[in-house]
CSV table of C-alpha atoms in Angstrom, one decimal:
chain,number,residue,atom,x,y,z
A,1,MET,CA,5.7,-2.0,87.5
A,2,SER,CA,8.3,0.0,85.8
A,3,ILE,CA,11.4,-1.6,84.6
A,4,GLU,CA,14.5,0.2,83.9
A,5,VAL,CA,16.3,0.0,80.4
A,6,LYS,CA,19.9,0.7,80.7
A,7,VAL,CA,22.9,0.8,78.1
A,8,PRO,CA,24.3,-2.8,78.2
A,9,THR,CA,28.1,-3.5,78.0
A,10,LEU,CA,29.2,-2.6,74.7
A,11,GLY,CA,32.3,-4.7,74.3
A,12,GLU,CA,36.0,-4.3,74.8
A,13,SER,CA,37.3,-0.7,75.1
A,14,VAL,CA,33.9,0.6,74.2
A,15,SER,CA,32.5,2.9,77.0
A,16,GLU,CA,29.8,5.0,75.3
A,17,ALA,CA,27.5,5.3,72.3
A,18,THR,CA,25.0,7.4,70.6
A,19,VAL,CA,21.4,6.8,70.7
A,20,GLY,CA,20.5,6.0,67.0
A,21,GLN,CA,16.8,5.6,66.9
A,22,TRP,CA,14.0,4.6,69.2
A,23,LEU,CA,12.2,1.7,67.5
A,24,LYS,CA,9.1,2.0,69.7
A,25,LYS,CA,6.9,4.8,70.9
A,26,PRO,CA,5.8,5.3,74.6
A,27,GLY,CA,2.8,3.3,74.9
A,28,GLU,CA,3.5,0.7,72.3
A,29,ALA,CA,3.5,-2.9,73.2
A,30,VAL,CA,6.9,-4.7,73.4
A,31,ALA,CA,7.7,-8.4,73.6
A,32,LEU,CA,10.3,-10.0,75.8
A,33,ASP,CA,13.9,-9.5,74.0
A,34,GLU,CA,12.2,-7.3,71.3
A,35,PRO,CA,14.6,-4.5,70.2
A,36,ILE,CA,13.2,-1.1,71.4
A,37,VAL,CA,16.2,1.3,70.7
A,38,SER,CA,19.4,1.1,68.6
A,39,LEU,CA,22.7,2.5,69.7
A,40,GLU,CA,25.8,3.5,67.4
A,41,THR,CA,29.0,2.7,68.9
A,42,ASP,CA,32.5,3.3,67.6
A,43,LYS,CA,32.5,0.0,65.7
A,44,VAL,CA,28.8,-1.2,65.2
A,45,ALA,CA,25.3,-0.6,65.8
A,46,VAL,CA,23.7,-2.4,68.9
A,47,GLU,CA,20.0,-3.0,69.5
A,48,VAL,CA,18.8,-2.9,73.1
A,49,PRO,CA,16.1,-5.4,73.8
A,50,SER,CA,13.2,-5.0,76.2
A,51,PRO,CA,13.7,-6.7,79.5
A,52,VAL,CA,10.3,-7.8,80.0
A,53,ALA,CA,7.0,-8.0,77.9
A,54,GLY,CA,4.7,-5.0,78.4
A,55,VAL,CA,4.7,-1.5,76.8
A,56,LEU,CA,7.2,1.1,76.5
A,57,GLY,CA,6.9,3.7,79.2
A,58,GLN,CA,9.3,6.9,79.4
A,59,ILE,CA,11.9,7.6,77.0
A,60,LEU,CA,14.5,9.4,78.9
A,61,VAL,CA,17.3,9.9,76.3
A,62,ALA,CA,16.7,11.7,72.9
A,63,GLU,CA,17.9,10.5,69.6
A,64,GLY,CA,21.4,11.7,68.9
A,65,GLU,CA,22.4,11.9,72.5
A,66,THR,CA,25.5,10.3,73.7
A,67,VAL,CA,25.1,7.8,76.6
A,68,THR,CA,27.6,5.7,78.7
A,69,VAL,CA,27.5,1.9,79.7
A,70,GLY,CA,24.8,1.6,82.4
A,71,ALA,CA,23.0,4.9,81.7
A,72,LEU,CA,19.3,4.8,82.0
A,73,LEU,CA,17.6,5.0,78.7
A,74,GLY,CA,14.0,4.6,79.5
A,75,THR,CA,11.4,2.2,81.2
A,76,VAL,CA,9.2,-0.5,80.2
A,77,GLU,CA,5.9,-1.1,82.0
A,78,ASP,CA,5.8,-4.6,83.1
A,79,GLY,CA,2.7,-6.6,82.3
A,80,VAL,CA,0.8,-3.8,80.8
A,81,ALA,CA,-1.3,-5.3,77.9
A,82,ALA,CA,-3.0,-2.3,76.4
A,83,ALA,CA,-0.9,0.1,74.4
A,84,GLY,CA,-1.6,3.9,74.9
A,85,ASN,CA,-2.9,3.2,78.5
A,86,VAL,CA,0.2,4.0,80.2
A,87,PRO,CA,0.4,7.0,82.6
A,88,VAL,CA,3.7,8.0,80.9
A,89,ALA,CA,3.9,11.0,78.7
A,90,PRO,CA,0.8,13.3,78.5
A,91,ARG,CA,3.2,15.5,76.3
A,92,GLU,CA,2.8,13.0,73.4
A,93,GLU,CA,-0.1,15.4,72.5
A,94,LYS,CA,2.3,18.3,72.0
A,95,PRO,CA,4.0,17.1,68.8
A,96,VAL,CA,0.5,17.0,67.1
A,97,PRO,CA,1.4,19.7,64.6
A,98,PRO,CA,4.3,18.0,62.9
A,99,ALA,CA,5.8,21.0,61.2
A,100,SER,CA,8.1,18.9,58.9
A,101,ASP,CA,10.6,16.2,59.0
A,102,THR,CA,13.4,18.7,59.9
A,103,VAL,CA,11.7,19.5,63.1
A,104,ALA,CA,12.5,16.3,64.8
A,105,PRO,CA,16.3,17.2,65.6
A,106,ALA,CA,15.3,20.5,67.0
A,107,ALA,CA,12.7,19.3,69.5
A,108,ALA,CA,15.3,18.5,72.2
A,109,PRO,CA,14.4,20.7,75.3
A,110,ALA,CA,12.4,18.0,77.0
A,111,PRO,CA,13.6,14.4,77.1
A,112,ALA,CA,10.3,12.8,76.7
A,113,ALA,CA,9.2,15.1,73.8
A,114,ALA,CA,12.5,15.1,71.9
A,115,ALA,CA,12.5,11.0,71.9
A,116,ALA,CA,9.6,11.0,69.6
A,117,PRO,CA,10.4,8.8,66.7
A,118,ALA,CA,10.9,10.2,63.3
A,119,PRO,CA,7.7,10.9,61.2
A,120,THR,CA,8.3,7.9,59.1
A,121,GLY,CA,7.8,5.7,62.0
A,122,ASP,CA,4.1,6.5,61.9
A,123,ASP,CA,3.5,4.6,58.6
A,124,ALA,CA,1.7,1.3,59.2
A,125,GLY,CA,4.5,-0.4,57.0
A,126,ALA,CA,7.3,0.9,59.4
A,127,ALA,CA,6.9,-2.2,61.6
A,128,ALA,CA,8.0,-4.4,58.7
A,129,LEU,CA,11.3,-2.5,58.2
A,130,SER,CA,14.5,-4.0,59.7
A,131,PRO,CA,16.4,-2.1,62.1
A,132,ALA,CA,19.1,-1.3,59.6
A,133,VAL,CA,16.5,0.0,57.1
A,134,ARG,CA,15.0,2.1,60.0
A,135,ARG,CA,18.5,3.8,60.7
A,136,ALA,CA,18.9,4.5,57.1
A,137,VAL,CA,15.4,5.9,56.7
A,138,LEU,CA,16.0,8.2,59.8
A,139,GLU,CA,19.4,9.3,58.8
A,140,HIS,CA,18.4,10.3,55.2
A,141,GLY,CA,14.9,11.5,55.9
A,142,ILE,CA,13.3,9.2,53.4
A,143,ASP,CA,9.8,8.4,53.5
A,144,PRO,CA,9.6,4.6,53.2
A,145,SER,CA,6.1,4.8,51.6
A,146,THR,CA,7.4,6.6,48.6
A,147,VAL,CA,10.3,3.8,47.9
A,148,LYS,CA,9.7,0.6,45.9
A,149,GLY,CA,11.3,-2.4,47.9
A,150,THR,CA,13.5,-4.7,45.9
A,151,GLY,CA,14.0,-7.2,48.8
A,152,LYS,CA,12.1,-10.4,49.5
A,153,ASP,CA,8.4,-10.1,49.3
A,154,GLY,CA,8.9,-6.5,48.2
A,155,ARG,CA,10.5,-5.5,51.4
A,156,LEU,CA,12.5,-2.5,51.6
A,157,THR,CA,16.3,-3.0,52.0
A,158,LYS,CA,19.0,-0.5,52.9
A,159,GLU,CA,20.1,-0.2,49.3
A,160,ASP,CA,16.7,0.9,48.3
A,161,VAL,CA,16.8,3.8,50.9
A,162,LEU,CA,20.4,4.8,50.0
A,163,ALA,CA,19.4,4.9,46.3
A,164,ALA,CA,16.2,7.1,47.2
A,165,ALA,CA,18.5,9.4,49.3
A,166,GLN,CA,20.9,9.9,46.2
A,167,ALA,CA,17.9,10.6,43.9
A,168,LYS,CA,16.6,13.0,46.5
A,169,ALA,CA,20.0,14.9,46.8
A,170,ALA,CA,20.3,15.0,43.0
A,171,SER,CA,16.9,16.8,42.6
A,172,PRO,CA,16.0,20.2,44.1
A,173,ALA,CA,14.2,19.2,47.2
A,174,PRO,CA,11.8,21.8,48.6
A,175,ALA,CA,12.4,20.6,52.1
A,176,ALA,CA,16.0,22.2,51.7
A,177,THR,CA,14.4,25.6,51.2
A,178,ALA,CA,11.9,25.3,53.8
A,179,ALA,CA,14.7,24.7,56.3
A,180,VAL,CA,16.7,27.8,55.3
A,181,PRO,CA,15.6,31.1,56.2
A,182,ALA,CA,14.1,33.4,53.1
A,183,THR,CA,17.3,34.1,51.6
A,184,VAL,CA,18.0,34.1,47.9
A,185,ALA,CA,20.6,31.7,46.9
A,186,ALA,CA,22.2,31.1,43.3
A,187,PRO,CA,20.6,28.2,41.7
A,188,GLY,CA,22.6,25.0,41.7
A,189,ARG,CA,24.7,26.0,44.7
A,190,ASN,CA,22.9,24.4,47.7
A,191,GLU,CA,24.5,23.0,50.7
A,192,GLU,CA,23.7,20.2,53.0
A,193,ARG,CA,25.0,19.8,56.5
A,194,VAL,CA,24.8,16.2,57.9
A,195,LYS,CA,26.1,15.3,61.3
A,196,MET,CA,28.9,12.6,61.2
A,197,THR,CA,27.8,9.4,62.6
A,198,ARG,CA,29.9,8.0,65.5
A,199,LEU,CA,31.2,5.2,63.2
A,200,ARG,CA,32.5,7.8,60.8
A,201,GLN,CA,34.0,10.0,63.6
A,202,THR,CA,35.7,6.8,64.8
A,203,ILE,CA,37.1,6.0,61.5
A,204,ALA,CA,38.3,9.6,61.0
A,205,LYS,CA,40.0,9.4,64.5
A,206,ARG,CA,41.7,6.1,64.0
A,207,LEU,CA,43.0,6.8,60.4
A,208,LYS,CA,44.4,10.1,61.6
A,209,SER,CA,45.9,8.5,64.6
A,210,ALA,CA,47.6,5.9,62.6
A,211,GLN,CA,49.2,8.6,60.4
A,212,GLU,CA,50.5,10.5,63.4
A,213,ASN,CA,51.5,7.6,65.7
A,214,ALA,CA,53.0,5.1,63.3
A,215,ALA,CA,55.9,5.4,60.8
A,216,LEU,CA,54.0,4.5,57.7
A,217,LEU,CA,55.5,3.3,54.4
A,218,THR,CA,54.2,1.5,51.4
A,219,THR,CA,55.9,-0.9,49.1
A,220,PHE,CA,54.5,-2.0,45.7
A,221,ASN,CA,54.6,-5.0,43.4
A,222,ASP,CA,52.5,-6.3,40.6
A,223,VAL,CA,51.2,-9.9,40.1
A,224,ASP,CA,50.4,-11.9,37.2
A,225,MET,CA,46.9,-13.2,38.0
A,226,SER,CA,46.9,-15.8,35.0
A,227,ALA,CA,47.4,-18.9,37.1
A,228,VAL,CA,44.8,-18.0,39.8
A,229,MET,CA,42.2,-17.0,37.1
A,230,ALA,CA,42.7,-20.2,35.3
A,231,ALA,CA,42.4,-22.3,38.4
A,232,ARG,CA,39.2,-20.4,39.5
A,233,GLU,CA,37.7,-20.8,36.1
A,234,LYS,CA,38.6,-24.6,36.1
A,235,TYR,CA,37.2,-25.4,39.5
A,236,LYS,CA,34.6,-22.7,40.4
A,237,ASP,CA,31.6,-24.7,39.4
A,238,VAL,CA,32.7,-28.0,41.2
A,239,PHE,CA,33.9,-25.7,44.3
A,240,GLU,CA,30.4,-24.1,44.7
A,241,LYS,CA,28.6,-27.3,44.1
A,242,LYS,CA,30.6,-29.0,46.8
A,243,HIS,CA,30.9,-26.1,49.5
A,244,GLY,CA,27.8,-24.0,48.6
A,245,VAL,CA,29.7,-20.9,48.2
A,246,LYS,CA,31.6,-19.4,45.3
A,247,LEU,CA,35.5,-19.3,44.6
A,248,GLY,CA,36.8,-15.7,44.7
A,249,PHE,CA,40.2,-14.2,44.7
A,250,MET,CA,40.3,-13.2,48.4
A,251,SER,CA,40.7,-16.8,49.7
A,252,PHE,CA,43.8,-17.1,47.4
A,253,PHE,CA,45.3,-13.6,48.8
A,254,ALA,CA,44.3,-14.7,52.5
A,255,LYS,CA,46.2,-18.1,52.2
A,256,ALA,CA,49.1,-16.3,50.5
A,257,SER,CA,49.2,-13.6,53.2
A,258,CYS,CA,49.1,-16.5,55.9
A,259,LEU,CA,52.2,-17.9,54.1
A,260,ALA,CA,54.0,-14.7,54.2
A,261,LEU,CA,53.1,-13.8,57.8
A,262,LYS,CA,54.5,-17.1,58.9
A,263,ASP,CA,57.6,-16.4,57.1
A,264,ILE,CA,58.1,-13.0,58.3
A,265,PRO,CA,56.4,-12.8,61.8
A,266,ALA,CA,57.1,-9.0,62.3
A,267,VAL,CA,54.4,-8.4,59.7
A,268,ASN,CA,51.9,-10.1,62.0
A,269,ALA,CA,53.2,-8.6,65.2
A,270,GLN,CA,52.0,-5.3,67.1
A,271,ILE,CA,53.8,-2.9,69.3
A,272,GLN,CA,52.3,-2.5,72.8
A,273,GLY,CA,54.1,0.0,75.0
A,274,ASP,CA,57.9,-0.8,74.7
A,275,GLU,CA,57.0,-4.5,73.6
A,276,ILE,CA,56.7,-6.2,70.5
A,277,VAL,CA,53.9,-9.0,70.6
A,278,TYR,CA,54.2,-11.7,68.1
A,279,HIS,CA,51.3,-13.9,67.2
A,280,ASP,CA,51.6,-17.6,66.3
A,281,TYR,CA,48.1,-17.3,64.7
A,282,VAL,CA,46.7,-15.1,61.8
A,283,ASP,CA,43.4,-13.5,62.3
A,284,ILE,CA,42.8,-11.4,59.1
A,285,SER,CA,40.7,-8.2,59.2
A,286,VAL,CA,38.7,-8.2,55.9
A,287,ALA,CA,37.9,-4.5,54.9
A,288,VAL,CA,34.0,-4.6,53.9
A,289,SER,CA,32.1,-1.5,52.6
A,290,ALA,CA,29.0,-0.9,54.7
A,291,PRO,CA,26.4,2.0,54.3
A,292,ASN,CA,27.8,4.0,57.1
A,293,GLY,CA,31.5,3.5,56.2
A,294,LEU,CA,34.3,0.9,55.9
A,295,VAL,CA,34.3,-2.0,58.6
A,296,VAL,CA,36.8,-4.7,59.2
A,297,PRO,CA,35.3,-7.8,60.7
A,298,VAL,CA,37.9,-10.5,61.5
A,299,VAL,CA,38.3,-13.9,59.9
A,300,ARG,CA,39.8,-15.7,62.8
A,301,ASP,CA,42.5,-18.4,62.5
A,302,ALA,CA,42.6,-17.8,58.8
A,303,ASP,CA,45.9,-19.9,58.6
A,304,LYS,CA,43.9,-23.1,59.7
A,305,LEU,CA,40.8,-22.4,57.4
A,306,SER,CA,40.3,-24.0,54.2
A,307,PHE,CA,39.6,-22.0,51.1
A,308,ALA,CA,35.8,-22.7,51.4
A,309,GLY,CA,36.0,-21.7,55.1
A,310,ILE,CA,37.6,-18.4,54.2
A,311,GLU,CA,35.1,-17.6,51.4
A,312,LYS,CA,32.2,-18.5,53.6
A,313,ALA,CA,33.5,-16.3,56.5
A,314,ILE,CA,34.1,-13.2,54.1
A,315,GLY,CA,30.7,-13.9,52.5
A,316,ASP,CA,28.8,-14.0,55.6
A,317,PHE,CA,30.5,-10.8,56.8
A,318,GLY,CA,29.6,-9.0,53.7
A,319,LYS,CA,25.9,-9.9,54.1
A,320,LYS,CA,25.9,-8.9,57.7
A,321,ALA,CA,27.7,-5.5,56.9
A,322,ARG,CA,25.0,-4.6,54.3
A,323,GLU,CA,22.2,-5.4,56.8
A,324,GLY,CA,23.8,-3.4,59.8
A,325,ALA,CA,24.0,-6.9,61.6
A,326,LEU,CA,27.8,-7.1,62.6
A,327,THR,CA,28.4,-7.6,66.2
A,328,MET,CA,31.2,-6.5,68.7
A,329,GLU,CA,32.6,-10.0,68.6
A,330,ASP,CA,32.9,-10.0,64.7
A,331,MET,CA,35.1,-6.7,64.9
A,332,LYS,CA,37.2,-7.6,67.8
A,333,GLY,CA,41.0,-8.3,67.4
A,334,GLY,CA,42.7,-8.9,64.0
A,335,THR,CA,46.4,-9.2,63.3
A,336,PHE,CA,46.7,-8.2,59.7
A,337,THR,CA,44.1,-6.6,57.1
A,338,ILE,CA,43.4,-7.1,53.5
A,339,SER,CA,41.6,-4.2,51.8
A,340,ASN,CA,40.2,-4.8,48.2
A,341,GLY,CA,39.8,-1.4,46.5
A,342,GLY,CA,39.8,-3.2,43.1
A,343,VAL,CA,36.1,-3.8,43.5
A,344,PHE,CA,35.7,0.0,43.0
A,345,GLY,CA,38.1,0.1,40.1
A,346,GLY,CA,41.0,1.5,41.9
A,347,LEU,CA,44.3,0.9,40.1
A,348,MET,CA,46.7,1.8,42.9
A,349,SER,CA,46.7,3.2,46.4
A,350,THR,CA,48.6,3.5,49.5
A,351,PRO,CA,46.3,1.8,52.3
A,352,ILE,CA,46.5,3.0,56.0
A,353,ILE,CA,47.1,0.4,58.7
A,354,ASN,CA,44.3,-0.5,61.1
A,355,PRO,CA,45.9,0.0,64.6
A,356,PRO,CA,47.3,-1.6,66.5
A,357,GLN,CA,48.1,-3.8,63.6
A,358,SER,CA,51.5,-3.3,61.7
A,359,ALA,CA,50.5,-3.9,58.1
A,360,VAL,CA,47.7,-3.8,55.6
A,361,LEU,CA,47.7,-5.6,52.1
A,362,GLY,CA,46.0,-3.4,49.4
A,363,LEU,CA,44.4,-5.3,46.3
A,364,HIS,CA,43.5,-3.5,43.3
A,365,ARG,CA,41.8,-3.8,39.7
A,366,ILE,CA,42.9,-6.6,37.3
A,367,GLU,CA,43.6,-5.3,33.7
A,368,ASP,CA,45.4,-6.6,30.8
A,369,ARG,CA,48.8,-5.3,30.4
A,370,PRO,CA,51.9,-6.1,28.1
A,371,VAL,CA,54.7,-7.7,30.0
A,372,VAL,CA,58.0,-9.5,29.1
A,373,ARG,CA,58.0,-13.3,29.3
A,374,ASN,CA,60.9,-15.2,28.1
A,375,GLY,CA,62.2,-12.3,25.9
A,376,GLU,CA,58.7,-11.7,24.3
A,377,ILE,CA,56.1,-9.0,25.0
A,378,VAL,CA,52.7,-10.7,26.1
A,379,ILE,CA,49.4,-9.5,27.4
A,380,ARG,CA,48.8,-10.7,30.9
A,381,PRO,CA,46.0,-10.0,33.3
A,382,MET,CA,48.1,-8.0,35.9
A,383,MET,CA,47.2,-6.5,39.4
A,384,TYR,CA,49.2,-4.0,41.4
A,385,ILE,CA,49.3,-4.8,45.2
A,386,ALA,CA,50.6,-2.7,47.9
A,387,LEU,CA,51.8,-3.4,51.5
A,388,SER,CA,51.6,-0.4,53.9
A,389,TYR,CA,53.6,-1.1,57.2
A,390,ASP,CA,54.5,0.4,60.4
A,391,HIS,CA,58.5,1.1,59.9
A,392,ARG,CA,58.8,1.1,63.6
A,393,ILE,CA,58.5,-2.7,63.8
A,394,ILE,CA,58.9,-3.8,60.2
A,395,ASP,CA,62.1,-3.2,58.2
A,396,GLY,CA,62.0,-2.5,54.5
A,397,ARG,CA,63.6,-6.0,53.8
A,398,GLU,CA,60.9,-7.7,55.7
A,399,ALA,CA,58.1,-5.8,54.1
A,400,VAL,CA,59.4,-6.4,50.5
A,401,THR,CA,60.1,-10.1,51.2
A,402,ALA,CA,56.6,-10.5,52.6
A,403,LEU,CA,55.0,-8.9,49.5
A,404,LYS,CA,57.2,-10.8,47.2
A,405,THR,CA,56.1,-14.1,49.0
A,406,ILE,CA,52.5,-13.1,48.3
A,407,LYS,CA,53.2,-12.4,44.6
A,408,GLU,CA,54.9,-15.7,44.1
A,409,ALA,CA,52.1,-17.7,45.9
A,410,ILE,CA,49.5,-15.9,43.7
A,411,GLU,CA,51.4,-16.5,40.5
A,412,ASP,CA,52.2,-20.1,41.4
A,413,PRO,CA,49.2,-21.3,43.6
A,414,THR,CA,50.9,-24.8,44.1
A,415,ARG,CA,53.1,-23.1,46.7
A,416,LEU,CA,49.9,-22.6,48.9
A,417,LEU,CA,49.7,-26.4,48.9
A,418,ILE,CA,53.2,-27.2,49.7
A,419,ASP,CA,53.8,-24.4,52.0
A,420,LEU,CA,56.7,-22.9,50.0
């Protein structure tokens, strides 16, 4: 009996997705709840599990096509044990002459034929690849058998695939000349066109929308990191031994931000229609770099968490982002954002708010600079910090005061303990 596979509910305010990759071929055995297709939404990648045990039947939507919630993706033949014994797609024989990896996107006329997985999926080792790695392999056209894995037991990681893709782009690839008609091009002036992922398209739309709809302004300050660095150096070993997580700078800035947001509620508020919504809780969106772009999972009730709780939450989000395992629930909500461009060496920036939030704190690299203390020039580890805010709801005085509160709490961490 054929069981329909449909697009599941994707989360709040998400109504459509793009078919990223079919993880199984027609006729292949699937277990109950085993992922058979991945979907790319505006926020995260979602894997659709098999509703029953059996074999994959028809594939009705090709990779790269847009689907809405409830749309029919394909079928699973319930109770069929033998793979390849399904009266599904006699056209499976058609793709036998595999012209090249570049043919897959062009084979879209018939849904069943177009849905054939990328050629790399034929490798025996492909079954061992995680869904995140499969997506990276498909997106960059990398043959996994040619890449040495650095993960556990020699498994391939997404970073391995991205490194291989960079190496491939840096060297003259014969596939590029095969995909282009026989025209003579000047050496060293090749071009590559890659379709934007749904996540990247959404990032572009949201950032542009923030600039167009909000009255953005940025205020700056600098922070002497001496006290925080000394505290971290003194307690990092004991902290890690007790809590099983490293003590980083982000927990200090998160707690300092909570202090400032409680003092200046407008920085933690949002505009909804002609109303201002104030929150008595602090859900901090932490900007995390993922292979497909910047994502902002939410540390909920950060004002109630300990330093260890914040560090654990941020560490878990970073790992899930690298593995492509973030969920809709991880991304939902958020009242304030912290973005740390310092990990990439950034000295100063003007971060853009994450709508509908009204403010974002930008952190930057720490460097020794001469400053005046008690009438003397001394060298201190300094960091520029920036607060971008929506001037429609936050006045300049409030923004400057909030940033100054964060600065003072970092320069004197005792304030974090006595709520000052």
